[in-house]
Structure formats: structure tokens, C-alpha cells
Coordinates of C-alpha atoms in Angstrom, one line a residue:
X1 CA 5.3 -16.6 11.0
X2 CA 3.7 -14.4 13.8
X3 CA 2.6 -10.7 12.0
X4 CA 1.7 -8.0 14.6
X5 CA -1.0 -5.8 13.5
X6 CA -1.1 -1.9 15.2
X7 CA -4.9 -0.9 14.7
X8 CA -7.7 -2.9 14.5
X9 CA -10.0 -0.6 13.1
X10 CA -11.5 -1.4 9.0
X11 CA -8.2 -1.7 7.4
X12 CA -6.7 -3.6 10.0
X13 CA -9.2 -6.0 10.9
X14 CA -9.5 -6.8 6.9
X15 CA -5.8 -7.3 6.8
X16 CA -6.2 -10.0 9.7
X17 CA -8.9 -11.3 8.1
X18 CA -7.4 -11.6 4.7
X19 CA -4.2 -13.0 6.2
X20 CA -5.9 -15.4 8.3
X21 CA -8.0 -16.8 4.9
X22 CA -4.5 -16.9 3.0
X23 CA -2.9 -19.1 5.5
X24 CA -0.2 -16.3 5.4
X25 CA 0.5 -16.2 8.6
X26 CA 0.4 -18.9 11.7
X27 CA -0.1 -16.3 14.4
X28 CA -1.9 -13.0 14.0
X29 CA -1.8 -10.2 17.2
X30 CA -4.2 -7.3 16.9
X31 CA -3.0 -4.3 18.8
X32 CA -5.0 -1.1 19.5
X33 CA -5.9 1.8 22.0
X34 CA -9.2 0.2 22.3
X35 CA -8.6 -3.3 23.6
X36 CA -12.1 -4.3 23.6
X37 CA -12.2 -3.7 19.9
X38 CA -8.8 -5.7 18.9
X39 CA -10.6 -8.7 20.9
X40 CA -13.6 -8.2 19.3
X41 CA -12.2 -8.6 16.3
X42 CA -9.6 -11.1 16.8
X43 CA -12.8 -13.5 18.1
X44 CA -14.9 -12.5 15.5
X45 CA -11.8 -13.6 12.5
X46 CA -11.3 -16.6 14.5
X47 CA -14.1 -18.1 13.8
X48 CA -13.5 -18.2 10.5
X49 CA -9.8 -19.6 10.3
X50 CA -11.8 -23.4 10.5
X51 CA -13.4 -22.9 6.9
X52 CA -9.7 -22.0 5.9
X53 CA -6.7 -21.9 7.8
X54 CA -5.0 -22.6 10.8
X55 CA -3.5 -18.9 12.1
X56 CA -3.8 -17.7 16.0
X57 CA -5.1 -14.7 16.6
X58 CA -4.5 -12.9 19.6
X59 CA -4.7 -9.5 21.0
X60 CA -3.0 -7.9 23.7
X61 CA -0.3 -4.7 24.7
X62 CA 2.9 -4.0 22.8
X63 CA 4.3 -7.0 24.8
X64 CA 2.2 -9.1 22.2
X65 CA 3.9 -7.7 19.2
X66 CA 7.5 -9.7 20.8
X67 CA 8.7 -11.5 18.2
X68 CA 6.8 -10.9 15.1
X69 CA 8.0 -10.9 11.9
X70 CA 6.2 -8.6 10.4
X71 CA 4.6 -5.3 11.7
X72 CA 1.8 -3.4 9.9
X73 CA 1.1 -0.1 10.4
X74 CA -2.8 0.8 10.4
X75 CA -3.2 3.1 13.0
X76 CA -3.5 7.1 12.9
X77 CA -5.8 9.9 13.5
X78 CA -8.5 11.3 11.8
X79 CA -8.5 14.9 10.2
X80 CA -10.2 17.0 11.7
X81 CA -12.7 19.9 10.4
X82 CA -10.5 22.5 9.0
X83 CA -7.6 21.3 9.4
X84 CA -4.5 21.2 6.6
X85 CA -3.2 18.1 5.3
X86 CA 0.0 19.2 7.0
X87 CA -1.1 19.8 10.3
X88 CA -2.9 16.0 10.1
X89 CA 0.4 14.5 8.9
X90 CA 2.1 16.4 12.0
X91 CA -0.3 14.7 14.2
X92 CA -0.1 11.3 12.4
X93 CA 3.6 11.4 12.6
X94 CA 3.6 12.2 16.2
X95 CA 1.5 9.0 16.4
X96 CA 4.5 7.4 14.5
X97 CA 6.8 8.4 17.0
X98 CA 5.0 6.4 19.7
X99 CA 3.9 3.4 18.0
X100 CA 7.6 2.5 16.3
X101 CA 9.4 3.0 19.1
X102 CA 7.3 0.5 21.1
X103 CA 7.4 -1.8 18.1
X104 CA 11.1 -1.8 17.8
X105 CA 11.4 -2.3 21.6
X106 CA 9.4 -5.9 21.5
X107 CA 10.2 -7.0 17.9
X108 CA 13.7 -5.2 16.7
X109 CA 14.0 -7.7 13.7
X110 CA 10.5 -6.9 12.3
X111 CA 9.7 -5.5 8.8
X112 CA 7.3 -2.6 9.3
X113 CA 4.5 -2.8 6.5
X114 CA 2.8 0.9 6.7
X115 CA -0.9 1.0 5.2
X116 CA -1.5 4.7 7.1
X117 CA -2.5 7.3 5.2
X118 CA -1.0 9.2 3.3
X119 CA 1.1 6.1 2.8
X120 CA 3.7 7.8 1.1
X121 CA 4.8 10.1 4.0
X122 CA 4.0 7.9 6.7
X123 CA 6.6 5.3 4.9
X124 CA 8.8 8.1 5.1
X125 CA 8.3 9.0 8.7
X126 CA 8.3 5.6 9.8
X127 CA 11.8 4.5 7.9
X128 CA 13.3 8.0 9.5
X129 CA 11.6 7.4 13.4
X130 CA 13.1 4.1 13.1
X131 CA 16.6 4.1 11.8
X132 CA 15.9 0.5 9.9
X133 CA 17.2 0.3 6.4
X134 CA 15.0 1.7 3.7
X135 CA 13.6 -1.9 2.2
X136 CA 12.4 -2.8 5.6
X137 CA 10.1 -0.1 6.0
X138 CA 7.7 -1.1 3.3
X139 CA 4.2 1.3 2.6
X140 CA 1.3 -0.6 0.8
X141 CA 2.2 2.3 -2.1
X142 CA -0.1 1.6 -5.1
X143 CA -0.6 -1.3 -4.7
X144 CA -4.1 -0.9 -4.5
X145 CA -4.2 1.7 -7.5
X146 CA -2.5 -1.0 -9.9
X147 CA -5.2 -3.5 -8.8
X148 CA -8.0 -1.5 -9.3
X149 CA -6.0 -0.4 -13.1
X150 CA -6.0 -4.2 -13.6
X151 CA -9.5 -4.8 -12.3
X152 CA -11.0 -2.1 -14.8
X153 CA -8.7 -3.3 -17.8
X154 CA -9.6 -6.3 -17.8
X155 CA -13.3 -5.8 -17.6
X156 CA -12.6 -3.5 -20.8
X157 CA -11.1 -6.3 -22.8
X158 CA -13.1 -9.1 -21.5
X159 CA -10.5 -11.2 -19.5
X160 CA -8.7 -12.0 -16.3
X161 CA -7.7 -9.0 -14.2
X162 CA -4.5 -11.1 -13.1
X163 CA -3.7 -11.8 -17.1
X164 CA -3.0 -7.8 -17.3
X165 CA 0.1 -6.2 -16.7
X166 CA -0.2 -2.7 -15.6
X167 CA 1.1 -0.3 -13.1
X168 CA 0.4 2.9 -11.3
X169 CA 3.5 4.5 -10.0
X170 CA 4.1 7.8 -8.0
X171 CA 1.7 9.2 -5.3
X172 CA -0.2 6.9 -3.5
X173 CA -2.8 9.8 -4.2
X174 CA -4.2 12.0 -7.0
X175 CA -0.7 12.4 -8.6
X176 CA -0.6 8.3 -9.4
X177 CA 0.8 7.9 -12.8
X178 CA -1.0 5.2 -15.0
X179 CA 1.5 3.6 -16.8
X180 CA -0.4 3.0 -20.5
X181 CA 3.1 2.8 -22.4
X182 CA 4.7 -0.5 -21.0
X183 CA 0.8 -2.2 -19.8
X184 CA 0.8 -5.7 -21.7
X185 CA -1.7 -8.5 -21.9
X186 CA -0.3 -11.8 -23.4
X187 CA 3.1 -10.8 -24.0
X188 CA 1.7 -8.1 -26.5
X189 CA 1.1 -4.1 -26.3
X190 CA -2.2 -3.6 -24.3
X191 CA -3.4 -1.1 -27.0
X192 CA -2.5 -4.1 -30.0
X193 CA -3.9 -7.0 -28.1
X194 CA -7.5 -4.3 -27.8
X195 CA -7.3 -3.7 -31.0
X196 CA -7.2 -7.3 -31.5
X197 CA -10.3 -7.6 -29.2
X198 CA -12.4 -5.7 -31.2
X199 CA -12.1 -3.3 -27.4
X200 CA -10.5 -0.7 -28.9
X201 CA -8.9 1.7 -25.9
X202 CA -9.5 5.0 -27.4
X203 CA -9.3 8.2 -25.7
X204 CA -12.9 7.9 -24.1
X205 CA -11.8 4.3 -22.7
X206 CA -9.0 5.8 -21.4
X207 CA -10.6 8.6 -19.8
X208 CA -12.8 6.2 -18.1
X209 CA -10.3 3.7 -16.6
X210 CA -8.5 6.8 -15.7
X211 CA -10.9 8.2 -13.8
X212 CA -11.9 4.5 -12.3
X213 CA -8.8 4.5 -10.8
X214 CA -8.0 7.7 -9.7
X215 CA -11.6 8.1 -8.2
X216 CA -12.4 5.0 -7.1
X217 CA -11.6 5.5 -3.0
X218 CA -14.0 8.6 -3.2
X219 CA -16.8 6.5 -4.7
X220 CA -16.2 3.9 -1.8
X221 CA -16.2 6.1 0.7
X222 CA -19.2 8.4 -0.5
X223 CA -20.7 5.1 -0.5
X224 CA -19.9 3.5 2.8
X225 CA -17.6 5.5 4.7
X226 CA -14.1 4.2 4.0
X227 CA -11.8 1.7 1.8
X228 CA -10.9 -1.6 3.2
X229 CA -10.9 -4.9 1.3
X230 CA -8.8 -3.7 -1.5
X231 CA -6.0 -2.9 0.7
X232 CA -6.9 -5.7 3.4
X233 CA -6.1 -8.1 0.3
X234 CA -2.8 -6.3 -0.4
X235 CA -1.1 -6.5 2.7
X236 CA -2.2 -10.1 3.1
X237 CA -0.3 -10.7 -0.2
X238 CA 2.6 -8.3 1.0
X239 CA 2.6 -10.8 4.0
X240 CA 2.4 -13.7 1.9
X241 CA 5.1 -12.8 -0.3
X242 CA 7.6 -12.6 2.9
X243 CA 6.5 -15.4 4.4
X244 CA 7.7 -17.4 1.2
X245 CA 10.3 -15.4 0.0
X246 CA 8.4 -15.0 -3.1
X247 CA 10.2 -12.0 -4.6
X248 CA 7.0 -10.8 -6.2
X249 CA 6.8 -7.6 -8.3
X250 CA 4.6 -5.2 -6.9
X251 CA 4.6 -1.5 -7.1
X252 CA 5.3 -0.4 -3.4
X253 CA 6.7 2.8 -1.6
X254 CA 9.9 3.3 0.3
X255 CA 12.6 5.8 0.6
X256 CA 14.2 6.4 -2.4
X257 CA 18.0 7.8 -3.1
X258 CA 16.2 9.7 -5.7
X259 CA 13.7 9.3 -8.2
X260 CA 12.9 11.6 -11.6
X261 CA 15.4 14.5 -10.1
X262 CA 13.9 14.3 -6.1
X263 CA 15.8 13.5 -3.8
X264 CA 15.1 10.9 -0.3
X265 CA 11.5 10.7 -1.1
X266 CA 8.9 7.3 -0.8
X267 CA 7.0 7.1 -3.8
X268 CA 5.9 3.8 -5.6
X269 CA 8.5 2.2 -7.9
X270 CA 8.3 -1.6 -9.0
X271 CA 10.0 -3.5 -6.2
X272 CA 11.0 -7.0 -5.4
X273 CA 9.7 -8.3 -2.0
X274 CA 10.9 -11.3 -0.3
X275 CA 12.1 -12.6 3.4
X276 CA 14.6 -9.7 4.0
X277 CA 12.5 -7.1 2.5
X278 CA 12.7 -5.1 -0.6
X279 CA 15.2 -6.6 -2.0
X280 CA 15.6 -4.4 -5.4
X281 CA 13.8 -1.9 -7.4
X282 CA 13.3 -2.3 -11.4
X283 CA 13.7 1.5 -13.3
X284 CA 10.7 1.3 -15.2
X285 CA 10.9 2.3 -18.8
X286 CA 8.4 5.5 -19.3
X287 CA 6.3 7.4 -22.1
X288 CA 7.7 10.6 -21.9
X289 CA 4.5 12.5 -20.5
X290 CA 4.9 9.6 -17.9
X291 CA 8.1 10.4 -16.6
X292 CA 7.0 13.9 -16.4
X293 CA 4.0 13.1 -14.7
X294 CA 5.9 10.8 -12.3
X295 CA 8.3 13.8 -11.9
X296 CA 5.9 16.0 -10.5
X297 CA 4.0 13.3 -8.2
X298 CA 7.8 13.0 -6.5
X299 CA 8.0 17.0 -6.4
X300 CA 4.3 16.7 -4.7
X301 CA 5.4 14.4 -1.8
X302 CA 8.8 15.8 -1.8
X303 CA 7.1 19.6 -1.0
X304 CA 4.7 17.7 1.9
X305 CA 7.3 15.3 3.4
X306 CA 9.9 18.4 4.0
X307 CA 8.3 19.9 6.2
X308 CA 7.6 17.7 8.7
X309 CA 11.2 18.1 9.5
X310 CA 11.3 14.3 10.7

């Protein structure tokens, strides 16, 4: 399966990287502005497809994007100093425009993966600029949010992060909803099976994980800049899970009919990914305070998506 990649900056780059490691792909085309860069990094990720795999990479014009299955989306600008969210998202969106027209030009049957931030809106805008059905525009979502809610559960309770079943719905941003009520481990309520542990998850525990998720990209990026791995690993499995038709579970945005009294807005939902796409979307079963909270995130994007008027 050949996955064209549009920005070959961190995110992208990690994305070919963790695709290229997973064997998730056979050929791997890194597109950017900078050309020297996308062949700078396609070398550099080549050399390490012999200690794994046996993907392509190559780099090139839009031209090189003919025939791939799947497109991601990493490119966009930067913000600015002092300037609104909104006026960014105009700019990004204008990027949009560009980029998935020449996409759909070469590669009309591709699925369009969008990891651009915000990743809610830019799902939006791309699924509108492009006319393709809903579950073929796919954004990374929380994807990233629920692994980092695994990741800091299960160093709580002492076990496997992948043994923990936990979501973050919503925003894609600081109106994520954890989803404490329905998280299991072992078949069993996550708040029984601590209990059980002698890892109680009392309101400071909570707090904690709570704010390890929710704050976790601004510690990375105080810390060196930007956020890349996590999400590099997430699109590789997004990849992964189309290449094999897996029809994984995974908590991903995408325009939505409606969702807690909103109306055509992306937001993160559990989804089932496979060959064609998403393929369905599982109504998850909320605390109260949950689907309020999810409510308001889908009020939040709904009030920035507007108006952009695209």
C-alpha cells in the first residue's frame, strides 16, 4: 500500500518513520514546500527500513502522491505573534484549500488522514474542501489523548498501558473529556479493579492523571519545542489498521450528523476503521457530568468551525 505524506516537518517525518518500522506501508512519498527537507528525510528513514522493514520511500511534487492510498495531512502554518486562533485557522484552511485539491487531482480514491492542528477543524475543512464522504476524511482526534490516559493509568495501577481501556472523547484540545465512568481493566470497573490493587484512584489520583493528560503537549513542548512521537505512532497504527482492514476501535474525529445537541461538527467519538474508512461509530455510554462536558467541547468547536464559513 503506497501512503503519501504532505509535510515532512516533526510530525510527518515521525509518521514515515513509525510507518516505515511497522511495515505498514510498502511505499512511503514525503511531500513538502521544501524539497530538500522531504529528501532529507526520506534518506535519513531509509536507512533504517533494513533493521525492520521493507517500505520505499520517496519524495517528490504532487505527481508523487498518484495513486496512494492513503494521504496524511501534516502540513500548515504557524501562528503568528498576536494573532487569534481564528485568524490562524483562516490561514491553515486556506492552506487546506491548496493542498486537497492537488491531492484529489493525483490520488481521487485516497483516504485523507489529517494530523494538522487544531485537528478537529481541520477534519472539518478538509471533509468540506473535498466533497469525499465523512469516514474518509479521518483526523488523528484523541487518539493521542487516550494513549497518554492509558499510558498514566497504567503506571498508577502497576500494569500494561495496552491492558487499560480508557477513552478521551470531544476536543482534540483543552475541552477533551476523560471518560472515568465506562474505563475498565480486566473486564472489571477501573475504580474496583484499583481498589483491588491496593492503587486506590481517589480524587488526588484523579486530579493527577487529569492533568497528565490534559497538560502533557505543554510539558513537551516547554520542553523541546513540539509533540511528535506520540502522534507519529498514531497515524502509523491509523495506517496499519487500513492496510489490514483491521476494524480497530479508536477514538478519532470526523464530521458528525450531530453529537450531544451540535450539529455537523468533527469531534472524537469511538470509531471503527478499516479498508474503506470509518466504517461505524459506537454511542458511548456516559456519566452524566460526561455527557455534559462532551456537550460543551462540541459547542466549543462548533462556535470556532462556524465561522470559517468553509
Amino acid at each position: 500500500m503506497k501512503v503519501a505524506i504532505i509535510g515532512a516537518g516533526q510530525v510527518g517525518s515521525a509518521a514515515a518513520f513509525a510507518i516505515a518500522l511497522q511495515a505498514a506501508a510498502s511505499e512511503i512519498v514525503l511531500i513538502d514546500r521544501d524539497p530538500a527537507l522531504a529528501a532529507a528525510q526520506a534518506e535519513d528513514i531509509a536507512h533504517a527500513v533494513p533493521f525492520a522493514g521493507a517500505a520505499r520511500l520517496g519524495t517528490g511534487g504532487y505527481d508523487a502522491a498518484a495513486g496512494a492510498a492513503v494521504t496524511v495531512l501534516a502540513a500548515g502554518v504557524a501562528q503568528r505573534p498576536g494573532e487569534s486562533r481564528l485568524d490562524l485557522l483562516a490561514r491553515n484552511a486556506e492552506v487546506f484549500r491548496a493542498i486537497v485539491a492537488e491531492v484529489l487531482r493525483v490520488a481521487p480514491g485516497t483516504l485523507i488522514l489529517v494530523a494538522t492542528n487544531p485537528v478537529d477543524i481541520m477534519t472539518q475543512v478538509a471533509t468540506r474542501l473535498s466533497g469525499l464522504p465523512p469516514g474518509r476524511v479521518i483526523g488523528t482526534g484523541t487518539i493521542l489523548d487516550t494513549a497518554r490516559f492509558r499510558h498514566l493509568l497504567g503506571r498508577h495501577l502497576g500494569v500494561a498501558p495496552q491492558s487499560v481501556h480508557g477513552l478521551v472523547l470531544g476536543e482534540h484540545g483543552d475541552s477533551e473529556v476523560l471518560c472515568w465512568s465506562g474505563a475498565t481493566l480486566g473486564a472489571a470497573p477501573l475504580a474496583q479493579v484499583a481498589e483491588d490493587l491496593g492503587r486506590p484512584l481517589d480524587p488526588a489520583a484523579r486530579g493527577a492523571i487529569d492533568a497528565g493528560v490534559r497538560r502533557a503537549a505543554d510539558r513537551i513542548i516547554a520542553g523541546k519545542g513540539a509533540t511528535w512521537f506520540g502522534i507519529g505512532a498514531g497515524i502509523a497504527r491509523l495506517v496499519q489498521a487500513i492496510a489490514t482492514d483491521a476494524r480497530d476501535v479508536l477514538t478519532l474525529s470526523m464530521l458528525t450528523p450531530e453529537a450531544c445537541g451540535t450539529r455537523d461538527i468533527a469531534l472524537s467519538l469511538p470509531r471503527v476503521i478499516g479498508a474503506e474508512g470509518i466504517v461505524a461509530t459506537l454511542p458511548p455510554q456516559l456519566s452524566r457530568d460526561e455527557t455534559e462536558a462532551l456537550a460543551r467541547s462540541a459547542a466549543l468547536l462548533k462556535s470556532l468551525a462556524d465561522p470559517l464559513g468553509v
